[in-house]
Amino acid sequence: MNIIRVANYEEMSIEAGKLIAEKVRANPSMTLGLATGSTPQGFYQYLVKDHITNGTTYKNIKSINLDEYIGLPASDPNSYHYFMQKNLFDHVDISSKNTHIPNGAATDLDEECVRYENLIKEVGGIDLQILGIGQNSHIGFNEPGTSFHSRTHVVALAKNTLEANARFFAKLEDVPTHALTMGIASILDSKEIFLLASGTAKAKAVAQLFTEGISEDFPASALKQHQKVTIIADEDALKYI
Ligand code: F6R
């Protein structure tokens, strides 16, 4: 795993944004695997600014998001559909037919998991997957204990994840308890992976990546089985490294 050490959140966002924009320019019909949450917001801002200033185009880019809450319609401001529209899709020239997010409002969730996994195959796989990391080492919403062979599936969110995500909701009870997520095996199929981490809250999970072996107790440790992973992290997230 290659590590890019940066000073803070802003530098992490600029570094990730620059590298991603370069890849988009080099391969304008690539498939990007995208994440939500606080970590990617800064580099999405970078990509939007770069699109406006430098004209980097997303006309033929395809995107596959990692996950979505179950039970929230796309119009709900806390859904990841809404997040992606507001943070990226509304501001670049990506075509809505090329953007994909699991449908957490599907009536048949098992069927939705199969559809999503097939979709990833149909687009030819993910060229570059961007990941954040949970305080408990989750990637996507693959909580500790998830099989490294898992594909897109329904997950019950861990207590720690519900608490961490409660900041976006009026109260803890409003956080959906379940989500759809790409599995660890789906993530590992990506040709290249960027893992982003910022802040002391992530320091333990990042340190475990280096101090612990490969174990399903630490979902992010699965990344050690991948040939092309770059960690872009700030001093706070790397404080034990
Ligand atoms: C989001 C996702 C999650 C987050 C992780 C960190 O699509 O898959 O794994 O990346 O929970 O969240 P933040 O960035 O809010 O700290």
CSV table of N, CA and C in Angstrom, one decimal, residues 49-217:
chain,number,residue,atom,x,y,z
A,49,LYS,N,-14.7,22.5,-9.0
A,49,LYS,CA,-14.0,23.7,-9.3
A,49,LYS,C,-13.1,23.4,-10.6
A,50,ASP,N,-12.5,22.2,-10.6
A,50,ASP,CA,-11.6,21.8,-11.7
A,50,ASP,C,-12.4,21.7,-13.0
A,51,HIS,N,-13.7,21.1,-12.9
A,51,HIS,CA,-14.5,21.0,-14.1
A,51,HIS,C,-14.8,22.4,-14.6
A,52,ILE,N,-15.1,23.3,-13.7
A,52,ILE,CA,-15.5,24.7,-14.2
A,52,ILE,C,-14.3,25.4,-14.7
A,53,THR,N,-13.1,25.3,-14.0
A,53,THR,CA,-11.9,26.1,-14.4
A,53,THR,C,-11.2,25.4,-15.6
A,54,ASN,N,-11.0,24.1,-15.5
A,54,ASN,CA,-10.1,23.4,-16.5
A,54,ASN,C,-10.9,22.6,-17.5
A,55,GLY,N,-12.2,22.6,-17.4
A,55,GLY,CA,-13.1,21.9,-18.3
A,55,GLY,C,-13.0,20.4,-18.3
A,56,THR,N,-12.4,19.8,-17.3
A,56,THR,CA,-12.4,18.3,-17.2
A,56,THR,C,-13.8,17.8,-17.4
A,57,THR,N,-14.0,16.9,-18.3
A,57,THR,CA,-15.4,16.5,-18.6
A,57,THR,C,-15.7,15.1,-18.1
A,58,TYR,N,-17.0,15.0,-17.6
A,58,TYR,CA,-17.5,13.7,-17.1
A,58,TYR,C,-18.6,13.1,-18.0
A,59,LYS,N,-18.6,13.7,-19.3
A,59,LYS,CA,-19.7,13.3,-20.2
A,59,LYS,C,-19.8,11.8,-20.4
A,60,ASN,N,-18.6,11.1,-20.4
A,60,ASN,CA,-18.6,9.7,-20.7
A,60,ASN,C,-18.2,8.9,-19.5
A,61,ILE,N,-18.1,9.6,-18.3
A,61,ILE,CA,-17.7,8.9,-17.1
A,61,ILE,C,-18.9,8.1,-16.5
A,62,LYS,N,-18.6,6.9,-16.0
A,62,LYS,CA,-19.7,6.2,-15.3
A,62,LYS,C,-19.3,6.2,-13.8
A,63,SER,N,-20.4,6.2,-13.0
A,63,SER,CA,-20.1,6.1,-11.5
A,63,SER,C,-20.9,5.1,-10.9
A,64,ILE,N,-20.3,4.4,-9.9
A,64,ILE,CA,-21.0,3.4,-9.1
A,64,ILE,C,-20.8,3.7,-7.6
A,65,ASN,N,-21.8,4.0,-6.9
A,65,ASN,CA,-21.6,4.3,-5.5
A,65,ASN,C,-21.6,3.1,-4.6
A,66,LEU,N,-20.9,3.2,-3.5
A,66,LEU,CA,-20.7,2.1,-2.6
A,66,LEU,C,-22.0,1.6,-1.9
A,67,ASP,N,-22.8,2.6,-1.5
A,67,ASP,CA,-23.9,2.2,-0.6
A,67,ASP,C,-25.0,3.1,-0.5
A,68,GLU,N,-26.1,2.7,0.1
A,68,GLU,CA,-27.3,3.6,0.3
A,68,GLU,C,-28.1,3.0,1.5
A,69,TYR,N,-28.7,3.9,2.3
A,69,TYR,CA,-29.6,3.5,3.4
A,69,TYR,C,-30.8,2.9,2.8
A,70,ILE,N,-31.3,1.9,3.6
A,70,ILE,CA,-32.6,1.3,3.2
A,70,ILE,C,-33.7,2.1,3.8
A,71,GLY,N,-34.7,2.3,3.0
A,71,GLY,CA,-35.9,3.0,3.4
A,71,GLY,C,-36.0,4.5,3.2
A,72,LEU,N,-34.9,5.1,2.7
A,72,LEU,CA,-34.9,6.5,2.4
A,72,LEU,C,-35.1,6.7,0.9
A,73,PRO,N,-36.2,7.5,0.5
A,73,PRO,CA,-36.3,7.7,-0.9
A,73,PRO,C,-35.2,8.6,-1.4
A,74,ALA,N,-34.9,8.6,-2.7
A,74,ALA,CA,-33.8,9.4,-3.3
A,74,ALA,C,-34.0,10.9,-3.0
A,75,SER,N,-35.2,11.3,-2.7
A,75,SER,CA,-35.5,12.8,-2.5
A,75,SER,C,-35.2,13.2,-1.0
A,76,ASP,N,-34.9,12.2,-0.2
A,76,ASP,CA,-34.6,12.5,1.2
A,76,ASP,C,-33.2,13.1,1.4
A,77,PRO,N,-33.1,14.3,2.0
A,77,PRO,CA,-31.8,15.0,2.1
A,77,PRO,C,-30.7,14.1,2.8
A,78,ASN,N,-31.1,13.1,3.5
A,78,ASN,CA,-30.1,12.2,4.1
A,78,ASN,C,-29.8,11.0,3.3
A,79,SER,N,-30.5,10.8,2.1
A,79,SER,CA,-30.1,9.7,1.3
A,79,SER,C,-28.8,9.9,0.6
A,80,TYR,N,-28.1,8.9,0.2
A,80,TYR,CA,-26.9,9.1,-0.5
A,80,TYR,C,-27.1,9.5,-2.0
A,81,HIS,N,-28.3,9.2,-2.5
A,81,HIS,CA,-28.7,9.7,-3.8
A,81,HIS,C,-28.7,11.2,-3.8
A,82,TYR,N,-29.3,11.8,-2.7
A,82,TYR,CA,-29.4,13.2,-2.6
A,82,TYR,C,-28.0,13.8,-2.4
A,83,PHE,N,-27.2,13.2,-1.5
A,83,PHE,CA,-25.9,13.6,-1.3
A,83,PHE,C,-25.1,13.7,-2.6
A,84,MET,N,-25.1,12.7,-3.4
A,84,MET,CA,-24.3,12.7,-4.6
A,84,MET,C,-24.8,13.8,-5.6
A,85,GLN,N,-26.1,14.0,-5.7
A,85,GLN,CA,-26.6,15.1,-6.6
A,85,GLN,C,-26.1,16.4,-6.1
A,86,LYS,N,-26.2,16.7,-4.8
A,86,LYS,CA,-25.8,18.0,-4.2
A,86,LYS,C,-24.3,18.2,-4.2
A,87,ASN,N,-23.6,17.2,-4.0
A,87,ASN,CA,-22.1,17.4,-3.9
A,87,ASN,C,-21.3,17.3,-5.2
A,88,LEU,N,-21.9,16.5,-6.1
A,88,LEU,CA,-21.1,16.3,-7.4
A,88,LEU,C,-22.0,16.4,-8.6
A,89,PHE,N,-23.0,15.5,-8.7
A,89,PHE,CA,-23.7,15.3,-10.0
A,89,PHE,C,-24.3,16.6,-10.6
A,90,ASP,N,-24.9,17.4,-9.7
A,90,ASP,CA,-25.6,18.6,-10.1
A,90,ASP,C,-24.6,19.6,-10.7
A,91,HIS,N,-23.3,19.5,-10.4
A,91,HIS,CA,-22.3,20.5,-10.8
A,91,HIS,C,-21.3,20.1,-11.9
A,92,VAL,N,-21.4,18.9,-12.3
A,92,VAL,CA,-20.5,18.5,-13.5
A,92,VAL,C,-21.4,17.9,-14.6
A,93,ASP,N,-20.7,17.6,-15.7
A,93,ASP,CA,-21.5,17.3,-16.9
A,93,ASP,C,-21.8,15.7,-17.0
A,94,ILE,N,-21.8,15.0,-15.9
A,94,ILE,CA,-22.0,13.6,-15.9
A,94,ILE,C,-23.5,13.3,-16.3
A,95,SER,N,-23.7,12.3,-17.1
A,95,SER,CA,-25.1,12.0,-17.5
A,95,SER,C,-25.8,11.1,-16.5
A,96,SER,N,-27.0,11.5,-16.2
A,96,SER,CA,-27.7,10.7,-15.1
A,96,SER,C,-27.9,9.2,-15.4
A,97,LYS,N,-27.9,8.9,-16.7
A,97,LYS,CA,-28.0,7.5,-17.0
A,97,LYS,C,-26.7,6.7,-16.7
A,98,ASN,N,-25.6,7.5,-16.5
A,98,ASN,CA,-24.3,6.8,-16.1
A,98,ASN,C,-24.0,6.8,-14.6
A,99,THR,N,-24.9,7.4,-13.8
A,99,THR,CA,-24.6,7.4,-12.4
A,99,THR,C,-25.5,6.3,-11.7
A,100,HIS,N,-24.8,5.5,-10.8
A,100,HIS,CA,-25.5,4.4,-10.2
A,100,HIS,C,-25.3,4.3,-8.7
A,101,ILE,N,-26.4,4.1,-8.0
A,101,ILE,CA,-26.4,4.1,-6.5
A,101,ILE,C,-27.4,2.9,-6.2
A,102,PRO,N,-27.0,2.1,-5.2
A,102,PRO,CA,-28.0,1.1,-4.9
A,102,PRO,C,-29.3,1.7,-4.5
A,103,ASN,N,-30.4,1.0,-4.9
A,103,ASN,CA,-31.8,1.6,-4.6
A,103,ASN,C,-32.3,1.0,-3.2
A,104,GLY,N,-32.1,1.9,-2.2
A,104,GLY,CA,-32.5,1.5,-0.9
A,104,GLY,C,-34.0,1.5,-0.7
A,105,ALA,N,-34.7,1.9,-1.7
A,105,ALA,CA,-36.2,2.0,-1.6
A,105,ALA,C,-36.8,0.8,-2.4
A,106,ALA,N,-35.9,-0.1,-2.9
A,106,ALA,CA,-36.4,-1.2,-3.7
A,106,ALA,C,-37.4,-2.1,-2.9
A,107,THR,N,-38.4,-2.6,-3.5
A,107,THR,CA,-39.3,-3.5,-2.8
A,107,THR,C,-38.7,-4.9,-2.5
A,108,ASP,N,-37.9,-5.3,-3.5
A,108,ASP,CA,-37.2,-6.6,-3.3
A,108,ASP,C,-35.7,-6.3,-3.2
A,109,LEU,N,-35.2,-6.3,-2.0
A,109,LEU,CA,-33.8,-5.9,-1.7
A,109,LEU,C,-32.8,-7.0,-2.2
A,110,ASP,N,-33.2,-8.2,-2.1
A,110,ASP,CA,-32.3,-9.3,-2.6
A,110,ASP,C,-32.1,-9.1,-4.1
A,111,GLU,N,-33.2,-8.9,-4.8
A,111,GLU,CA,-33.1,-8.7,-6.3
A,111,GLU,C,-32.3,-7.5,-6.6
A,112,GLU,N,-32.4,-6.4,-5.8
A,112,GLU,CA,-31.6,-5.2,-6.0
A,112,GLU,C,-30.1,-5.5,-5.8
A,113,CYS,N,-29.8,-6.3,-4.9
A,113,CYS,CA,-28.4,-6.7,-4.7
A,113,CYS,C,-27.8,-7.4,-5.9
A,114,VAL,N,-28.6,-8.3,-6.5
A,114,VAL,CA,-28.2,-9.0,-7.7
A,114,VAL,C,-28.0,-8.1,-8.8
A,115,ARG,N,-29.1,-7.2,-9.0
A,115,ARG,CA,-29.0,-6.2,-10.1
A,115,ARG,C,-27.8,-5.4,-10.0
A,116,TYR,N,-27.5,-4.9,-8.8
A,116,TYR,CA,-26.3,-4.0,-8.6
A,116,TYR,C,-25.0,-4.7,-9.0
A,117,GLU,N,-24.9,-5.9,-8.5
A,117,GLU,CA,-23.6,-6.6,-8.7
A,117,GLU,C,-23.5,-6.9,-10.2
A,118,ASN,N,-24.6,-7.2,-10.9
A,118,ASN,CA,-24.5,-7.4,-12.4
A,118,ASN,C,-24.2,-6.2,-13.1
A,119,LEU,N,-24.7,-5.1,-12.6
A,119,LEU,CA,-24.5,-3.8,-13.2
A,119,LEU,C,-23.0,-3.4,-13.2
A,120,ILE,N,-22.3,-3.7,-12.0
A,120,ILE,CA,-20.9,-3.5,-11.9
A,120,ILE,C,-20.1,-4.3,-13.0
A,121,LYS,N,-20.6,-5.5,-13.2
A,121,LYS,CA,-20.0,-6.3,-14.3
A,121,LYS,C,-20.2,-5.7,-15.7
A,122,GLU,N,-21.5,-5.3,-15.9
A,122,GLU,CA,-21.9,-4.8,-17.2
A,122,GLU,C,-21.1,-3.6,-17.6
A,123,VAL,N,-20.8,-2.7,-16.7
A,123,VAL,CA,-20.0,-1.5,-17.0
A,123,VAL,C,-18.5,-1.9,-17.2
A,124,GLY,N,-18.1,-3.1,-16.9
A,124,GLY,CA,-16.7,-3.5,-17.1
A,124,GLY,C,-15.9,-3.4,-15.9
A,125,GLY,N,-16.6,-3.3,-14.7
A,125,GLY,CA,-15.8,-3.2,-13.5
A,125,GLY,C,-15.5,-1.8,-13.1
A,126,ILE,N,-15.0,-1.6,-11.9
A,126,ILE,CA,-14.6,-0.2,-11.4
A,126,ILE,C,-13.1,0.0,-11.7
A,127,ASP,N,-12.8,1.1,-12.3
A,127,ASP,CA,-11.4,1.5,-12.6
A,127,ASP,C,-10.7,2.0,-11.4
A,128,LEU,N,-11.4,2.9,-10.7
A,128,LEU,CA,-10.9,3.5,-9.5
A,128,LEU,C,-11.9,3.7,-8.4
A,129,GLN,N,-11.8,2.9,-7.3
A,129,GLN,CA,-12.7,3.0,-6.2
A,129,GLN,C,-12.2,3.9,-5.1
A,130,ILE,N,-13.0,4.9,-4.7
A,130,ILE,CA,-12.6,5.8,-3.6
A,130,ILE,C,-13.3,5.3,-2.4
A,131,LEU,N,-12.6,5.2,-1.3
A,131,LEU,CA,-13.2,4.7,0.0
A,131,LEU,C,-12.8,5.7,1.1
A,132,GLY,N,-13.8,5.8,2.0
A,132,GLY,CA,-13.5,6.4,3.3
A,132,GLY,C,-13.3,5.2,4.3
A,133,ILE,N,-13.1,5.5,5.5
A,133,ILE,CA,-13.0,4.3,6.5
A,133,ILE,C,-13.8,4.7,7.7
A,134,GLY,N,-14.5,3.7,8.3
A,134,GLY,CA,-15.2,3.9,9.5
A,134,GLY,C,-14.3,3.8,10.7
A,135,GLN,N,-14.8,4.3,11.8
A,135,GLN,CA,-13.9,4.2,13.1
A,135,GLN,C,-13.7,2.8,13.5
A,136,ASN,N,-14.7,1.9,13.0
A,136,ASN,CA,-14.5,0.5,13.3
A,136,ASN,C,-13.9,-0.3,12.2
A,137,SER,N,-13.3,0.5,11.2
A,137,SER,CA,-12.6,-0.1,10.1
A,137,SER,C,-13.5,-0.5,8.9
A,138,HIS,N,-14.8,-0.1,9.0
A,138,HIS,CA,-15.6,-0.5,7.9
A,138,HIS,C,-15.2,0.2,6.6
A,139,ILE,N,-15.4,-0.5,5.5
A,139,ILE,CA,-15.3,0.1,4.2
A,139,ILE,C,-16.6,-0.2,3.4
A,140,GLY,N,-17.1,0.8,2.7
A,140,GLY,CA,-18.5,0.7,2.3
A,140,GLY,C,-19.2,0.7,3.6
A,141,PHE,N,-20.3,-0.1,3.7
A,141,PHE,CA,-20.9,-0.4,5.0
A,141,PHE,C,-20.6,-1.8,5.4
A,142,ASN,N,-19.5,-2.3,5.1
A,142,ASN,CA,-19.1,-3.7,5.5
A,142,ASN,C,-18.5,-3.6,6.9
A,143,GLU,N,-19.3,-4.0,7.8
A,143,GLU,CA,-19.0,-3.8,9.2
A,143,GLU,C,-18.1,-5.0,9.6
A,144,PRO,N,-17.3,-4.9,10.8
A,144,PRO,CA,-16.5,-6.0,11.3
A,144,PRO,C,-17.2,-7.3,11.3
A,145,GLY,N,-16.6,-8.3,10.8
A,145,GLY,CA,-17.2,-9.7,10.7
A,145,GLY,C,-17.7,-10.0,9.3
A,146,THR,N,-17.8,-9.0,8.4
A,146,THR,CA,-18.3,-9.3,7.1
A,146,THR,C,-17.3,-10.1,6.3
A,147,SER,N,-17.8,-11.1,5.6
A,147,SER,CA,-16.9,-12.0,4.8
A,147,SER,C,-16.2,-11.2,3.7
A,148,PHE,N,-14.9,-11.6,3.6
A,148,PHE,CA,-14.2,-10.9,2.5
A,148,PHE,C,-14.6,-11.4,1.1
A,149,HIS,N,-15.5,-12.5,1.1
A,149,HIS,CA,-16.1,-12.9,-0.2
A,149,HIS,C,-17.4,-12.3,-0.5
A,150,SER,N,-17.8,-11.3,0.4
A,150,SER,CA,-19.2,-10.8,0.2
A,150,SER,C,-19.3,-9.9,-1.1
A,151,ARG,N,-20.5,-10.0,-1.6
A,151,ARG,CA,-20.9,-9.2,-2.8
A,151,ARG,C,-22.0,-8.2,-2.3
A,152,THR,N,-22.6,-7.4,-3.1
A,152,THR,CA,-23.6,-6.4,-2.7
A,152,THR,C,-24.6,-7.1,-1.8
A,153,HIS,N,-24.9,-6.6,-0.6
A,153,HIS,CA,-25.8,-7.2,0.3
A,153,HIS,C,-26.4,-6.2,1.3
A,154,VAL,N,-27.4,-6.7,2.0
A,154,VAL,CA,-28.1,-5.9,3.0
A,154,VAL,C,-27.3,-6.0,4.3
A,155,VAL,N,-27.2,-4.9,5.0
A,155,VAL,CA,-26.4,-4.9,6.2
A,155,VAL,C,-27.1,-4.2,7.3
A,156,ALA,N,-27.0,-4.8,8.6
A,156,ALA,CA,-27.5,-4.1,9.7
A,156,ALA,C,-26.3,-3.2,10.2
A,157,LEU,N,-26.5,-1.9,10.3
A,157,LEU,CA,-25.4,-1.0,10.7
A,157,LEU,C,-25.0,-1.2,12.2
A,158,ALA,N,-23.7,-1.2,12.4
A,158,ALA,CA,-23.2,-1.3,13.8
A,158,ALA,C,-23.6,-0.1,14.6
A,159,LYS,N,-23.7,-0.3,15.9
A,159,LYS,CA,-24.1,0.8,16.8
A,159,LYS,C,-23.1,2.0,16.7
A,160,ASN,N,-21.9,1.7,16.6
A,160,ASN,CA,-20.9,2.7,16.4
A,160,ASN,C,-21.0,3.5,15.1
A,161,THR,N,-21.5,2.8,14.1
A,161,THR,CA,-21.7,3.5,12.8
A,161,THR,C,-23.0,4.4,12.9
A,162,LEU,N,-24.0,3.8,13.5
A,162,LEU,CA,-25.3,4.6,13.7
A,162,LEU,C,-24.9,5.9,14.5
A,163,GLU,N,-24.1,5.8,15.5
A,163,GLU,CA,-23.8,6.9,16.4
A,163,GLU,C,-22.9,7.9,15.6
A,164,ALA,N,-22.0,7.4,14.8
A,164,ALA,CA,-21.1,8.3,14.0
A,164,ALA,C,-21.9,9.0,13.0
A,165,ASN,N,-23.0,8.4,12.4
A,165,ASN,CA,-23.7,9.0,11.3
A,165,ASN,C,-24.9,9.8,11.8
A,166,ALA,N,-25.2,9.8,13.1
A,166,ALA,CA,-26.3,10.5,13.7
A,166,ALA,C,-26.1,12.0,13.6
A,167,ARG,N,-24.9,12.5,13.4
A,167,ARG,CA,-24.6,13.9,13.2
A,167,ARG,C,-25.4,14.5,12.0
A,168,PHE,N,-25.7,13.7,11.0
A,168,PHE,CA,-26.4,14.2,9.9
A,168,PHE,C,-28.0,14.2,10.1
A,169,PHE,N,-28.4,13.6,11.2
A,169,PHE,CA,-29.9,13.5,11.4
A,169,PHE,C,-30.3,14.3,12.6
A,170,ALA,N,-31.6,14.5,12.8
A,170,ALA,CA,-32.1,15.3,13.9
A,170,ALA,C,-31.8,14.5,15.2
A,171,LYS,N,-32.0,13.2,15.2
A,171,LYS,CA,-31.7,12.4,16.4
A,171,LYS,C,-31.3,11.0,16.0
A,172,LEU,N,-30.6,10.3,16.9
A,172,LEU,CA,-30.0,9.0,16.7
A,172,LEU,C,-31.1,8.0,16.1
A,173,GLU,N,-32.3,8.1,16.7
A,173,GLU,CA,-33.4,7.1,16.3
A,173,GLU,C,-33.8,7.3,14.8
A,174,ASP,N,-33.4,8.5,14.2
A,174,ASP,CA,-33.8,8.7,12.8
A,174,ASP,C,-32.8,8.1,11.8
A,175,VAL,N,-31.6,7.6,12.3
A,175,VAL,CA,-30.6,7.0,11.4
A,175,VAL,C,-31.2,5.6,11.0
A,176,PRO,N,-31.3,5.4,9.6
A,176,PRO,CA,-31.8,4.1,9.2
A,176,PRO,C,-30.8,3.0,9.8
A,177,THR,N,-31.4,1.9,10.2
A,177,THR,CA,-30.6,0.9,10.9
A,177,THR,C,-30.0,-0.1,9.9
A,178,HIS,N,-30.5,-0.1,8.6
A,178,HIS,CA,-30.0,-1.0,7.6
A,178,HIS,C,-29.6,-0.3,6.3
A,179,ALA,N,-28.7,-0.9,5.6
A,179,ALA,CA,-28.2,-0.3,4.3
A,179,ALA,C,-27.9,-1.4,3.3
A,180,LEU,N,-27.8,-0.9,2.1
A,180,LEU,CA,-27.3,-1.8,1.0
A,180,LEU,C,-25.9,-1.4,0.8
A,181,THR,N,-25.0,-2.4,0.7
A,181,THR,CA,-23.6,-2.0,0.4
A,181,THR,C,-22.9,-3.0,-0.6
A,182,MET,N,-22.0,-2.5,-1.4
A,182,MET,CA,-21.2,-3.3,-2.2
A,182,MET,C,-20.4,-4.2,-1.2
A,183,GLY,N,-20.1,-5.4,-1.5
A,183,GLY,CA,-19.4,-6.3,-0.6
A,183,GLY,C,-17.9,-6.0,-0.7
A,184,ILE,N,-17.1,-6.7,0.2
A,184,ILE,CA,-15.7,-6.6,0.2
A,184,ILE,C,-15.1,-7.1,-1.1
A,185,ALA,N,-15.7,-8.3,-1.6
A,185,ALA,CA,-15.1,-8.9,-2.8
A,185,ALA,C,-15.5,-7.9,-4.0
A,186,SER,N,-16.6,-7.3,-4.0
A,186,SER,CA,-17.0,-6.3,-5.1
A,186,SER,C,-15.9,-5.2,-5.1
A,187,ILE,N,-15.6,-4.7,-3.9
A,187,ILE,CA,-14.6,-3.6,-3.8
A,187,ILE,C,-13.2,-4.0,-4.2
A,188,LEU,N,-12.8,-5.2,-3.8
A,188,LEU,CA,-11.5,-5.7,-4.2
A,188,LEU,C,-11.3,-6.0,-5.7
A,189,ASP,N,-12.5,-6.1,-6.4
A,189,ASP,CA,-12.4,-6.3,-7.8
A,189,ASP,C,-12.0,-5.1,-8.6
A,190,SER,N,-12.1,-3.9,-7.9
A,190,SER,CA,-11.7,-2.6,-8.5
A,190,SER,C,-10.3,-2.7,-9.0
A,191,LYS,N,-10.0,-2.0,-10.1
A,191,LYS,CA,-8.6,-2.1,-10.6
A,191,LYS,C,-7.6,-1.3,-9.7
A,192,GLU,N,-8.1,-0.2,-9.2
A,192,GLU,CA,-7.3,0.6,-8.3
A,192,GLU,C,-8.2,1.2,-7.2
A,193,ILE,N,-7.6,1.4,-6.0
A,193,ILE,CA,-8.4,1.9,-4.9
A,193,ILE,C,-7.6,3.0,-4.2
A,194,PHE,N,-8.4,4.1,-3.9
A,194,PHE,CA,-7.8,5.2,-3.0
A,194,PHE,C,-8.6,5.1,-1.7
A,195,LEU,N,-7.9,5.0,-0.6
A,195,LEU,CA,-8.5,5.1,0.8
A,195,LEU,C,-8.2,6.4,1.4
A,196,LEU,N,-9.2,7.2,1.7
A,196,LEU,CA,-9.0,8.5,2.3
A,196,LEU,C,-9.3,8.5,3.8
A,197,ALA,N,-8.5,9.2,4.6
A,197,ALA,CA,-8.7,9.3,6.0
A,197,ALA,C,-8.2,10.6,6.6
A,198,SER,N,-9.1,11.2,7.4
A,198,SER,CA,-8.7,12.5,8.0
A,198,SER,C,-9.2,12.5,9.4
A,199,GLY,N,-8.4,13.1,10.3
A,199,GLY,CA,-8.9,13.3,11.7
A,199,GLY,C,-8.5,12.2,12.6
A,200,THR,N,-8.4,12.6,13.9
A,200,THR,CA,-8.0,11.7,15.0
A,200,THR,C,-9.0,10.5,15.2
A,201,ALA,N,-10.3,10.8,14.8
A,201,ALA,CA,-11.3,9.7,15.0
A,201,ALA,C,-11.0,8.5,14.2
A,202,LYS,N,-10.2,8.7,13.1
A,202,LYS,CA,-9.8,7.6,12.2
A,202,LYS,C,-8.5,6.9,12.5
A,203,ALA,N,-7.7,7.6,13.5
A,203,ALA,CA,-6.3,7.2,13.7
A,203,ALA,C,-6.2,5.7,14.1
A,204,LYS,N,-7.1,5.2,15.0
A,204,LYS,CA,-7.1,3.8,15.4
A,204,LYS,C,-7.3,2.9,14.3
A,205,ALA,N,-8.3,3.2,13.5
A,205,ALA,CA,-8.7,2.3,12.4
A,205,ALA,C,-7.5,2.3,11.3
A,206,VAL,N,-6.9,3.4,11.1
A,206,VAL,CA,-5.8,3.5,10.2
A,206,VAL,C,-4.6,2.7,10.7
A,207,ALA,N,-4.3,2.9,12.0
A,207,ALA,CA,-3.2,2.2,12.6
A,207,ALA,C,-3.4,0.7,12.5
A,208,GLN,N,-4.6,0.2,12.8
A,208,GLN,CA,-4.9,-1.3,12.7
A,208,GLN,C,-4.5,-1.9,11.4
A,209,LEU,N,-4.6,-1.0,10.3
A,209,LEU,CA,-4.3,-1.5,9.0
A,209,LEU,C,-2.8,-1.9,8.9
A,210,PHE,N,-2.0,-1.3,9.8
A,210,PHE,CA,-0.5,-1.6,9.7
A,210,PHE,C,-0.1,-2.5,10.8
A,211,THR,N,-0.9,-2.5,12.0
A,211,THR,CA,-0.4,-3.3,13.1
A,211,THR,C,-1.1,-4.7,13.2
A,212,GLU,N,-2.3,-4.8,12.6
A,212,GLU,CA,-3.0,-6.0,12.7
A,212,GLU,C,-2.8,-6.8,11.4
A,213,GLY,N,-3.0,-8.1,11.5
A,213,GLY,CA,-3.0,-8.9,10.2
A,213,GLY,C,-4.2,-8.7,9.4
A,214,ILE,N,-4.4,-9.6,8.4
A,214,ILE,CA,-5.6,-9.5,7.6
A,214,ILE,C,-6.7,-10.3,8.3
A,215,SER,N,-7.7,-9.6,8.7
A,215,SER,CA,-8.8,-10.3,9.5
A,215,SER,C,-10.1,-9.7,9.2
A,216,GLU,N,-11.2,-10.5,9.2
A,216,GLU,CA,-12.5,-10.0,8.9
A,216,GLU,C,-13.0,-9.1,10.1
A,217,ASP,N,-12.2,-9.1,11.2
A,217,ASP,CA,-12.6,-8.2,12.3
A,217,ASP,C,-12.2,-6.8,12.0
